[in-house]
């Protein structure tokens, strides 16, 4: 059966990119169908951002209670009710889920269809035995955990981000493969909740895509919570034991170690969800990295766009939303806009948080050489951090010699809430001088950004400029 009237837009996938595309299209009066094989809300709501941050909140509460004596407050023995932690997490999902519910989208005029979509021709999709056609189609099918090629992994029970939030008991010994954002966030959280945690990371440092100076500062903070980091170490084999799981490892210096645990979490990356779409039938090219798109997010097929994790290059919820808004603009209006990822911020929600936008210091020096300047303000010199006892961290600005901001990096309490100020400055080409002129309420953490930028200002008062300023001062 073929639909009598083609849609203006069919969206395949009900995660962030798909929901924003569907809502945006319906909002301008388009006839929209939204196809999702599972639940609306996607990775972020059910397996990613929302549940992980809720568990982190519980872990942070336990940590703060254990360390409250320094503030003159004694909390006594701290007990973690893991069932209560998971109930809090599910409650957070329930509070947010109505925003992504089928009923809400049907109220917008969107036809919500549950089923698995397959391309059967140009701008033609089959779902539940029905053939749908559209003037425009957007593919937003997201991503799923990528499993590493480790001997024995397929024969043992393991968790990914898709299953870890279904745990009904706190692991006694949790082994995590991967020292990226997911691995580290869960490592610290479960350690604070009471698990013994091992993290196995093949690289020589954690968080390879972040600024090396700040990840080096973060590492002892993770260790302080009891997490055992095995850096420069590869998992070479996994086996089931009478008491749980054994992971065989090999380090770069040739040493081998067997790590025993009762629970294994695999957090070694993501892969795009493309297998069941039959993209070739729709004339859509793809690779292992995802669907191939141009700068405007249009695929190789006329009238078909793609957004979110199935595209990349940065698999974040906020990037999926940005791409979806760009798709709506380019699909329905003239003068196509191009995606620009140069000022995309991201945050790793450890404690302290690590926030990033633009180039790292190393990347900047590789591109700009001796013109690069670095300006820092440690959190220990920020008054609000001292009043709150949150002095671990630093604000770091990377600029050229004239103060153009090339990158911004913040390690510290609330870094994720601070990085937006630097992001705005970079997006709208505001220099470090402009950041130095911003007035913040006192005492607040973002004033550390102004103070770092002020280091650039002070550096300018040398030579003739300093002499002239001194002459005016002595008049």
Short mmCIF file of C-alpha atoms in Angstrom, two decimals:
data_model
loop_
_atom_site.label_atom_id
_atom_site.label_comp_id
_atom_site.label_asym_id
_atom_site.label_seq_id
_atom_site.Cartn_x
_atom_site.Cartn_y
_atom_site.Cartn_z
CA UNK A 1 0.00 0.00 0.00
CA UNK A 2 1.35 3.39 -0.96
CA UNK A 3 0.42 6.65 0.77
CA UNK A 4 -1.95 8.69 -1.40
CA UNK A 5 -0.45 12.02 -0.49
CA UNK A 6 3.31 12.36 -0.14
CA UNK A 7 4.69 14.00 2.94
CA UNK A 8 6.70 17.19 2.84
CA UNK A 9 9.19 15.56 5.22
CA UNK A 10 9.73 12.03 6.50
CA UNK A 11 12.11 11.74 9.44
CA UNK A 12 13.66 8.36 10.20
CA UNK A 13 14.77 8.19 13.83
CA UNK A 14 13.26 9.61 17.00
CA UNK A 15 16.34 10.77 18.86
CA UNK A 16 17.42 14.37 19.29
CA UNK A 17 18.18 15.04 15.60
CA UNK A 18 14.97 13.40 14.44
CA UNK A 19 12.75 15.10 17.00
CA UNK A 20 14.16 18.56 16.30
CA UNK A 21 13.81 18.01 12.54
CA UNK A 22 10.22 16.81 12.90
CA UNK A 23 9.22 19.63 15.24
CA UNK A 24 10.92 22.27 13.12
CA UNK A 25 9.34 20.99 9.91
CA UNK A 26 5.86 20.79 11.45
CA UNK A 27 6.34 24.24 12.93
CA UNK A 28 6.57 25.82 9.47
CA UNK A 29 3.46 23.99 8.28
CA UNK A 30 4.98 20.92 6.60
CA UNK A 31 3.24 17.53 6.53
CA UNK A 32 5.58 15.34 8.56
CA UNK A 33 5.93 11.64 9.36
CA UNK A 34 8.31 10.52 12.12
CA UNK A 35 9.39 6.87 12.12
CA UNK A 36 11.02 5.28 15.18
CA UNK A 37 11.50 1.57 15.82
CA UNK A 38 11.77 1.90 19.62
CA UNK A 39 10.94 4.77 21.96
CA UNK A 40 11.04 8.44 21.10
CA UNK A 41 13.80 10.25 22.93
CA UNK A 42 16.70 8.23 21.59
CA UNK A 43 20.11 7.71 23.11
CA UNK A 44 20.16 10.91 25.15
CA UNK A 45 16.99 10.29 27.13
CA UNK A 46 17.17 6.55 27.64
CA UNK A 47 20.83 5.48 27.52
CA UNK A 48 23.02 8.55 27.58
CA UNK A 49 22.94 12.11 28.86
CA UNK A 50 19.89 11.96 31.12
CA UNK A 51 20.45 8.69 33.01
CA UNK A 52 24.20 9.18 33.31
CA UNK A 53 23.88 12.67 34.76
CA UNK A 54 21.20 11.48 37.19
CA UNK A 55 23.48 8.69 38.46
CA UNK A 56 26.36 11.18 38.66
CA UNK A 57 24.14 13.46 40.78
CA UNK A 58 23.53 10.64 43.27
CA UNK A 59 27.24 9.80 43.36
CA UNK A 60 28.11 13.47 43.92
CA UNK A 61 25.67 13.63 46.84
CA UNK A 62 27.35 10.63 48.46
CA UNK A 63 30.78 12.18 47.92
CA UNK A 64 29.73 15.53 49.37
CA UNK A 65 28.27 13.89 52.46
CA UNK A 66 31.45 11.90 53.08
CA UNK A 67 33.51 15.09 52.79
CA UNK A 68 31.23 17.52 54.61
CA UNK A 69 33.32 17.67 57.80
CA UNK A 70 35.67 20.23 56.24
CA UNK A 71 32.72 22.65 56.17
CA UNK A 72 32.01 22.05 59.85
CA UNK A 73 29.12 19.70 59.08
CA UNK A 74 29.21 16.05 60.11
CA UNK A 75 26.87 13.77 58.19
CA UNK A 76 27.72 10.48 59.86
CA UNK A 77 28.03 7.17 58.07
CA UNK A 78 26.91 7.41 54.44
CA UNK A 79 24.83 4.56 53.07
CA UNK A 80 24.08 4.16 49.39
CA UNK A 81 20.75 2.58 48.46
CA UNK A 82 21.45 1.53 44.90
CA UNK A 83 17.79 0.81 44.21
CA UNK A 84 17.05 4.36 45.30
CA UNK A 85 19.79 5.69 43.02
CA UNK A 86 18.25 3.93 40.04
CA UNK A 87 14.78 5.10 41.06
CA UNK A 88 16.08 8.69 41.04
CA UNK A 89 17.53 8.09 37.58
CA UNK A 90 14.25 6.70 36.24
CA UNK A 91 12.40 9.59 37.83
CA UNK A 92 14.60 12.05 35.95
CA UNK A 93 13.79 10.24 32.71
CA UNK A 94 10.08 10.31 33.53
CA UNK A 95 10.18 14.06 34.19
CA UNK A 96 11.84 14.76 30.84
CA UNK A 97 10.11 12.12 28.70
CA UNK A 98 6.87 14.09 28.08
CA UNK A 99 8.88 16.57 25.99
CA UNK A 100 9.69 13.71 23.61
CA UNK A 101 6.40 11.80 23.79
CA UNK A 102 4.42 10.64 20.75
CA UNK A 103 1.37 12.51 22.04
CA UNK A 104 3.25 15.81 22.04
CA UNK A 105 4.40 15.33 18.48
CA UNK A 106 0.96 14.24 17.32
CA UNK A 107 -0.37 17.48 18.81
CA UNK A 108 2.10 19.26 16.51
CA UNK A 109 0.52 17.48 13.57
CA UNK A 110 3.28 14.90 13.12
CA UNK A 111 2.32 11.35 12.09
CA UNK A 112 4.29 9.19 14.54
CA UNK A 113 4.87 5.69 13.22
CA UNK A 114 6.50 2.91 15.23
CA UNK A 115 8.38 0.50 13.02
CA UNK A 116 11.58 -0.15 11.12
CA UNK A 117 12.12 1.89 7.99
CA UNK A 118 13.73 0.66 4.76
CA UNK A 119 14.51 2.63 1.63
CA UNK A 120 12.91 1.06 -1.43
CA UNK A 121 13.65 3.83 -3.92
CA UNK A 122 14.38 7.54 -4.26
CA UNK A 123 12.59 9.36 -1.44
CA UNK A 124 10.53 6.22 -0.84
CA UNK A 125 10.40 4.30 2.43
CA UNK A 126 8.61 1.14 3.50
CA UNK A 127 7.54 0.71 7.13
CA UNK A 128 5.14 -1.90 8.54
CA UNK A 129 4.27 -2.99 5.01
CA UNK A 130 3.26 0.51 3.95
CA UNK A 131 5.15 2.54 1.37
CA UNK A 132 5.58 6.22 2.14
CA UNK A 133 6.84 8.90 -0.22
CA UNK A 134 8.05 12.38 0.56
CA UNK A 135 9.42 15.48 -1.07
CA UNK A 136 12.16 15.40 1.56
CA UNK A 137 13.58 12.76 3.89
CA UNK A 138 15.94 13.12 6.84
CA UNK A 139 17.82 10.13 8.24
CA UNK A 140 18.60 10.50 11.94
CA UNK A 141 19.07 6.95 13.19
CA UNK A 142 21.79 7.64 15.73
CA UNK A 143 24.58 5.36 16.85
CA UNK A 144 25.22 2.37 19.07
CA UNK A 145 28.18 1.01 21.06
CA UNK A 146 31.13 -0.21 19.00
CA UNK A 147 32.62 -3.39 20.43
CA UNK A 148 36.38 -3.89 20.28
CA UNK A 149 37.86 -7.07 18.75
CA UNK A 150 38.87 -8.74 22.01
CA UNK A 151 39.12 -12.52 22.30
CA UNK A 152 36.27 -13.94 24.33
CA UNK A 153 34.23 -10.77 24.62
CA UNK A 154 31.26 -12.22 22.77
CA UNK A 155 31.09 -15.17 25.16
CA UNK A 156 30.83 -13.24 28.43
CA UNK A 157 28.09 -11.00 29.85
CA UNK A 158 29.01 -7.36 29.42
CA UNK A 159 27.31 -3.99 29.72
CA UNK A 160 27.29 -0.97 27.41
CA UNK A 161 25.66 2.41 27.92
CA UNK A 162 22.50 0.77 26.55
CA UNK A 163 22.30 -1.72 29.43
CA UNK A 164 24.26 -0.30 32.37
CA UNK A 165 21.29 1.77 33.53
CA UNK A 166 19.22 -1.38 33.91
CA UNK A 167 21.45 -2.69 36.71
CA UNK A 168 19.55 -3.77 39.81
CA UNK A 169 22.57 -4.15 42.08
CA UNK A 170 25.75 -2.20 42.66
CA UNK A 171 28.74 -3.99 41.13
CA UNK A 172 31.32 -5.08 43.70
CA UNK A 173 34.17 -4.81 41.18
CA UNK A 174 33.44 -2.99 37.93
CA UNK A 175 35.88 -3.27 35.02
CA UNK A 176 35.54 -0.59 32.35
CA UNK A 177 37.09 -0.81 28.90
CA UNK A 178 37.81 2.71 27.65
CA UNK A 179 39.08 5.89 29.27
CA UNK A 180 36.92 8.28 27.26
CA UNK A 181 34.04 10.42 28.56
CA UNK A 182 31.56 7.58 29.12
CA UNK A 183 34.12 5.35 30.77
CA UNK A 184 35.46 8.03 33.12
CA UNK A 185 32.07 9.45 34.09
CA UNK A 186 30.78 6.00 35.02
CA UNK A 187 34.06 5.02 36.69
CA UNK A 188 34.01 7.95 39.09
CA UNK A 189 30.27 7.68 39.73
CA UNK A 190 30.32 3.97 40.55
CA UNK A 191 33.44 4.38 42.68
CA UNK A 192 31.65 7.05 44.72
CA UNK A 193 28.63 4.79 45.05
CA UNK A 194 30.83 2.06 46.49
CA UNK A 195 32.20 -0.13 43.67
CA UNK A 196 35.84 -1.00 43.19
CA UNK A 197 36.52 0.28 39.67
CA UNK A 198 39.23 -0.54 37.14
CA UNK A 199 39.55 1.43 33.89
CA UNK A 200 41.58 -0.11 31.07
CA UNK A 201 42.73 2.44 28.50
CA UNK A 202 45.04 1.66 25.57
CA UNK A 203 46.23 5.25 25.27
CA UNK A 204 48.85 6.78 27.48
CA UNK A 205 46.38 9.32 28.89
CA UNK A 206 42.67 9.76 29.49
CA UNK A 207 40.41 11.82 27.21
CA UNK A 208 42.65 11.90 24.16
CA UNK A 209 40.67 14.66 22.40
CA UNK A 210 40.96 17.18 25.23
CA UNK A 211 43.77 19.52 26.22
CA UNK A 212 46.64 17.42 27.61
CA UNK A 213 47.51 19.88 30.38
CA UNK A 214 44.00 19.69 31.80
CA UNK A 215 43.57 15.92 31.45
CA UNK A 216 46.85 15.53 33.33
CA UNK A 217 45.39 17.68 36.10
CA UNK A 218 42.13 15.69 36.09
CA UNK A 219 43.83 12.30 36.40
CA UNK A 220 44.77 12.56 40.12
CA UNK A 221 41.22 13.72 40.89
CA UNK A 222 39.89 10.49 39.39
CA UNK A 223 42.48 8.44 41.27
CA UNK A 224 41.54 10.19 44.52
CA UNK A 225 38.08 8.65 44.30
CA UNK A 226 39.65 5.19 44.27
CA UNK A 227 39.42 4.51 40.54
CA UNK A 228 42.27 2.31 39.37
CA UNK A 229 43.51 3.61 36.01
CA UNK A 230 45.44 1.20 33.79
CA UNK A 231 46.84 3.52 31.11
CA UNK A 232 48.84 2.34 28.13
CA UNK A 233 47.16 -1.01 28.63
CA UNK A 234 45.22 -3.14 26.15
CA UNK A 235 42.63 -5.78 26.97
CA UNK A 236 43.81 -8.89 25.14
CA UNK A 237 41.24 -11.42 26.30
CA UNK A 238 38.09 -11.81 28.35
CA UNK A 239 36.86 -14.96 30.06
CA UNK A 240 34.02 -15.95 32.35
CA UNK A 241 35.05 -17.20 35.77
CA UNK A 242 33.25 -18.82 38.69
CA UNK A 243 32.99 -15.44 40.42
CA UNK A 244 32.48 -13.18 37.42
CA UNK A 245 34.80 -12.02 34.67
CA UNK A 246 38.56 -11.97 34.12
CA UNK A 247 40.20 -9.53 31.73
CA UNK A 248 43.68 -10.27 30.47
CA UNK A 249 45.72 -7.15 29.74
CA UNK A 250 49.08 -6.23 28.27
CA UNK A 251 50.86 -2.92 28.82
CA UNK A 252 53.31 -1.14 26.57
CA UNK A 253 56.28 -2.25 28.67
CA UNK A 254 55.41 -5.88 28.04
CA UNK A 255 53.85 -6.59 31.42
CA UNK A 256 50.65 -8.62 31.63
CA UNK A 257 47.96 -8.43 34.29
CA UNK A 258 44.71 -10.28 34.93
CA UNK A 259 41.95 -8.11 36.39
CA UNK A 260 39.08 -9.88 38.12
CA UNK A 261 35.62 -8.39 38.50
CA UNK A 262 31.95 -9.24 38.64
CA UNK A 263 30.78 -6.68 36.04
CA UNK A 264 32.23 -5.51 32.72
CA UNK A 265 31.31 -2.24 31.00
CA UNK A 266 32.45 -1.67 27.42
CA UNK A 267 32.88 2.04 26.61
CA UNK A 268 35.20 2.04 23.60
CA UNK A 269 33.35 4.20 21.09
CA UNK A 270 30.28 4.40 18.87
CA UNK A 271 29.21 3.26 15.40
CA UNK A 272 26.40 4.66 13.19
CA UNK A 273 23.08 2.78 13.01
CA UNK A 274 22.73 2.09 9.29
CA UNK A 275 22.46 -1.67 8.83
CA UNK A 276 18.72 -2.07 8.30
CA UNK A 277 18.05 1.09 6.26
CA UNK A 278 19.03 -0.29 2.83
CA UNK A 279 20.49 3.09 1.98
CA UNK A 280 21.71 2.00 -1.45
CA UNK A 281 18.11 1.56 -2.58
CA UNK A 282 17.61 5.24 -1.89
CA UNK A 283 20.81 6.26 -3.65
CA UNK A 284 22.51 7.21 -0.39
CA UNK A 285 26.23 6.66 0.05
CA UNK A 286 27.73 5.74 3.42
CA UNK A 287 30.88 4.37 5.02
CA UNK A 288 31.86 2.86 8.35
CA UNK A 289 32.03 6.39 9.73
CA UNK A 290 28.44 7.18 8.78
CA UNK A 291 26.26 8.64 6.04
CA UNK A 292 28.17 10.83 3.61
CA UNK A 293 26.82 14.38 3.50
CA UNK A 294 27.91 17.70 2.03
CA UNK A 295 28.48 20.85 4.05
CA UNK A 296 24.73 21.46 4.11
CA UNK A 297 24.04 17.92 5.39
CA UNK A 298 22.46 16.72 2.14
CA UNK A 299 23.28 13.15 1.18
CA UNK A 300 24.23 11.84 -2.25
CA UNK A 301 20.50 11.45 -2.96
CA UNK A 302 18.51 14.48 -4.03
CA UNK A 303 16.04 15.58 -1.38
CA UNK A 304 17.56 13.43 1.39
CA UNK A 305 19.44 14.85 4.37
CA UNK A 306 21.04 13.24 7.40
CA UNK A 307 21.79 14.51 10.90
CA UNK A 308 23.01 13.36 14.28
CA UNK A 309 25.19 10.45 15.28
CA UNK A 310 24.63 8.58 12.02
CA UNK A 311 26.59 11.41 10.36
CA UNK A 312 29.14 12.61 12.91
CA UNK A 313 31.74 14.05 13.03
CA UNK A 314 31.01 14.93 16.68
CA UNK A 315 28.54 12.62 18.39
CA UNK A 316 26.95 14.93 20.94
CA UNK A 317 23.31 15.73 21.62
CA UNK A 318 23.88 19.44 21.09
CA UNK A 319 25.56 18.78 17.73
CA UNK A 320 22.61 16.62 16.69
CA UNK A 321 20.26 19.49 17.55
CA UNK A 322 22.43 21.98 15.65
CA UNK A 323 22.51 19.74 12.59
CA UNK A 324 18.76 19.21 12.71
CA UNK A 325 18.08 22.94 12.76
CA UNK A 326 20.42 23.29 9.80
CA UNK A 327 18.57 20.53 7.92
CA UNK A 328 15.22 22.27 8.37
CA UNK A 329 16.69 25.51 7.10
CA UNK A 330 18.35 23.91 4.08
CA UNK A 331 15.49 21.57 3.22
CA UNK A 332 12.78 24.23 3.12
CA UNK A 333 14.46 27.52 2.36
CA UNK A 334 16.83 28.86 -0.32
CA UNK A 335 20.46 29.86 0.25
CA UNK A 336 21.86 26.73 1.87
CA UNK A 337 23.83 27.18 5.09
CA UNK A 338 26.97 25.16 5.83
CA UNK A 339 27.75 23.29 9.02
CA UNK A 340 30.59 24.77 11.04
CA UNK A 341 32.00 22.71 13.89
CA UNK A 342 34.91 24.99 14.83
CA UNK A 343 33.18 26.34 17.94
CA UNK A 344 31.38 23.23 19.17
CA UNK A 345 31.86 22.89 22.94
CA UNK A 346 31.80 19.63 24.83
CA UNK A 347 31.93 18.63 28.46
CA UNK A 348 33.04 15.53 30.34
CA UNK A 349 30.94 15.41 33.52
CA UNK A 350 33.53 14.14 35.92
CA UNK A 351 34.23 15.98 39.16
CA UNK A 352 35.79 18.39 38.43
CA UNK A 353 34.14 18.85 35.05
CA UNK A 354 36.25 19.27 31.93
CA UNK A 355 34.92 21.63 29.25
CA UNK A 356 36.42 22.24 25.82
CA UNK A 357 35.84 24.48 22.81
CA UNK A 358 38.07 25.12 19.81
CA UNK A 359 41.70 24.07 19.52
CA UNK A 360 43.78 22.50 22.25
CA UNK A 361 47.13 24.11 22.94
CA UNK A 362 48.90 21.35 21.00
CA UNK A 363 46.55 21.70 18.02
CA UNK A 364 46.98 25.47 18.04
CA UNK A 365 50.77 25.24 18.07
CA UNK A 366 50.71 22.75 15.20
CA UNK A 367 48.62 25.19 13.13
CA UNK A 368 49.95 28.56 14.26
CA UNK A 369 53.41 27.86 15.64
CA UNK A 370 55.14 30.57 17.66
CA UNK A 371 52.17 32.95 17.37
CA UNK A 372 50.25 30.97 20.01
CA UNK A 373 49.83 32.44 23.48
CA UNK A 374 48.32 30.74 26.54
CA UNK A 375 46.59 32.50 29.45
CA UNK A 376 45.64 30.70 32.66
CA UNK A 377 43.74 31.32 35.87
CA UNK A 378 43.85 28.50 38.46
CA UNK A 379 40.65 27.92 40.39
CA UNK A 380 42.67 28.34 43.61
CA UNK A 381 42.91 32.04 42.66
CA UNK A 382 39.15 32.40 42.05
CA UNK A 383 37.43 33.65 45.19
CA UNK A 384 34.19 31.72 44.76
CA UNK A 385 36.10 28.47 44.31
CA UNK A 386 37.80 29.15 47.64
CA UNK A 387 34.56 29.86 49.51
CA UNK A 388 33.07 26.63 48.14
CA UNK A 389 36.14 24.46 48.61
CA UNK A 390 36.28 23.75 44.86
CA UNK A 391 39.84 24.82 44.07
CA UNK A 392 40.80 21.91 41.79
CA UNK A 393 40.93 23.27 38.26
CA UNK A 394 41.96 26.00 35.88
CA UNK A 395 40.67 28.30 33.14
CA UNK A 396 42.90 28.18 30.06
CA UNK A 397 42.61 30.44 27.03
CA UNK A 398 44.60 29.75 23.85
CA UNK A 399 45.01 32.80 21.61
CA UNK A 400 47.18 34.19 18.86
CA UNK A 401 49.53 37.11 19.51
CA UNK A 402 46.73 39.66 18.93
CA UNK A 403 44.29 38.01 21.32
CA UNK A 404 42.08 36.11 18.88
CA UNK A 405 40.72 33.16 20.83
CA UNK A 406 41.69 29.85 19.26
CA UNK A 407 40.48 27.60 22.06
CA UNK A 408 39.12 27.63 25.57
CA UNK A 409 39.41 24.92 28.21
CA UNK A 410 38.07 24.80 31.74
CA UNK A 411 38.69 22.15 34.37
CA UNK A 412 36.71 22.78 37.51
CA UNK A 413 33.43 22.84 39.34
CA UNK A 414 30.64 23.91 36.96
CA UNK A 415 32.97 24.07 33.95
CA UNK A 416 30.12 22.98 31.67
CA UNK A 417 28.08 26.00 32.72
CA UNK A 418 31.03 28.33 32.11
CA UNK A 419 32.26 27.24 28.69
CA UNK A 420 29.37 28.95 26.87
CA UNK A 421 30.89 32.38 27.50
CA UNK A 422 34.07 31.42 25.66
CA UNK A 423 32.02 29.70 22.95
CA UNK A 424 30.07 32.90 22.27
CA UNK A 425 33.30 34.89 22.15
CA UNK A 426 34.80 32.53 19.60
CA UNK A 427 31.65 32.27 17.47
CA UNK A 428 31.32 36.03 17.18
CA UNK A 429 35.07 36.69 16.94
CA UNK A 430 35.38 38.54 20.25
CA UNK A 431 38.98 38.80 21.40
CA UNK A 432 40.48 38.07 24.79
CA UNK A 433 40.42 41.84 25.35
CA UNK A 434 36.62 41.77 25.11
CA UNK A 435 36.39 38.92 27.62
CA UNK A 436 38.63 40.89 29.97
CA UNK A 437 36.13 43.77 29.86
CA UNK A 438 33.10 41.66 30.88
CA UNK A 439 31.67 42.49 34.32
CA UNK A 440 30.66 39.42 36.33
CA UNK A 441 28.80 39.46 39.62
CA UNK A 442 31.10 38.81 42.57
CA UNK A 443 31.89 36.17 43.65
CA UNK A 444 31.19 33.75 40.82
CA UNK A 445 33.15 31.10 38.97
CA UNK A 446 32.91 32.72 35.48
CA UNK A 447 34.97 35.63 36.77
CA UNK A 448 37.87 33.23 36.36
CA UNK A 449 37.40 33.60 32.60
CA UNK A 450 37.74 37.37 32.87
CA UNK A 451 40.81 36.97 35.05
CA UNK A 452 42.47 34.61 32.53
CA UNK A 453 41.68 37.05 29.71
CA UNK A 454 43.06 39.87 31.81
CA UNK A 455 46.45 38.15 31.71
CA UNK A 456 46.42 38.88 27.99
CA UNK A 457 45.54 42.51 28.67
CA UNK A 458 48.42 42.89 31.10
CA UNK A 459 50.82 41.36 28.59
CA UNK A 460 50.13 44.23 26.19
CA UNK A 461 51.49 46.87 28.56
CA UNK A 462 55.12 46.55 27.54
CA UNK A 463 57.61 48.69 25.67
CA UNK A 464 56.28 51.93 24.20
CA UNK A 465 52.71 51.33 25.43
CA UNK A 466 53.97 50.94 29.00
CA UNK A 467 56.15 54.03 28.68
CA UNK A 468 53.24 56.13 27.43
CA UNK A 469 50.95 54.84 30.17
CA UNK A 470 53.61 55.65 32.73
CA UNK A 471 53.97 59.20 31.39
CA UNK A 472 50.22 59.76 31.77
CA UNK A 473 50.33 58.33 35.30
CA UNK A 474 53.09 60.74 36.35
CA UNK A 475 51.58 63.91 34.84
#
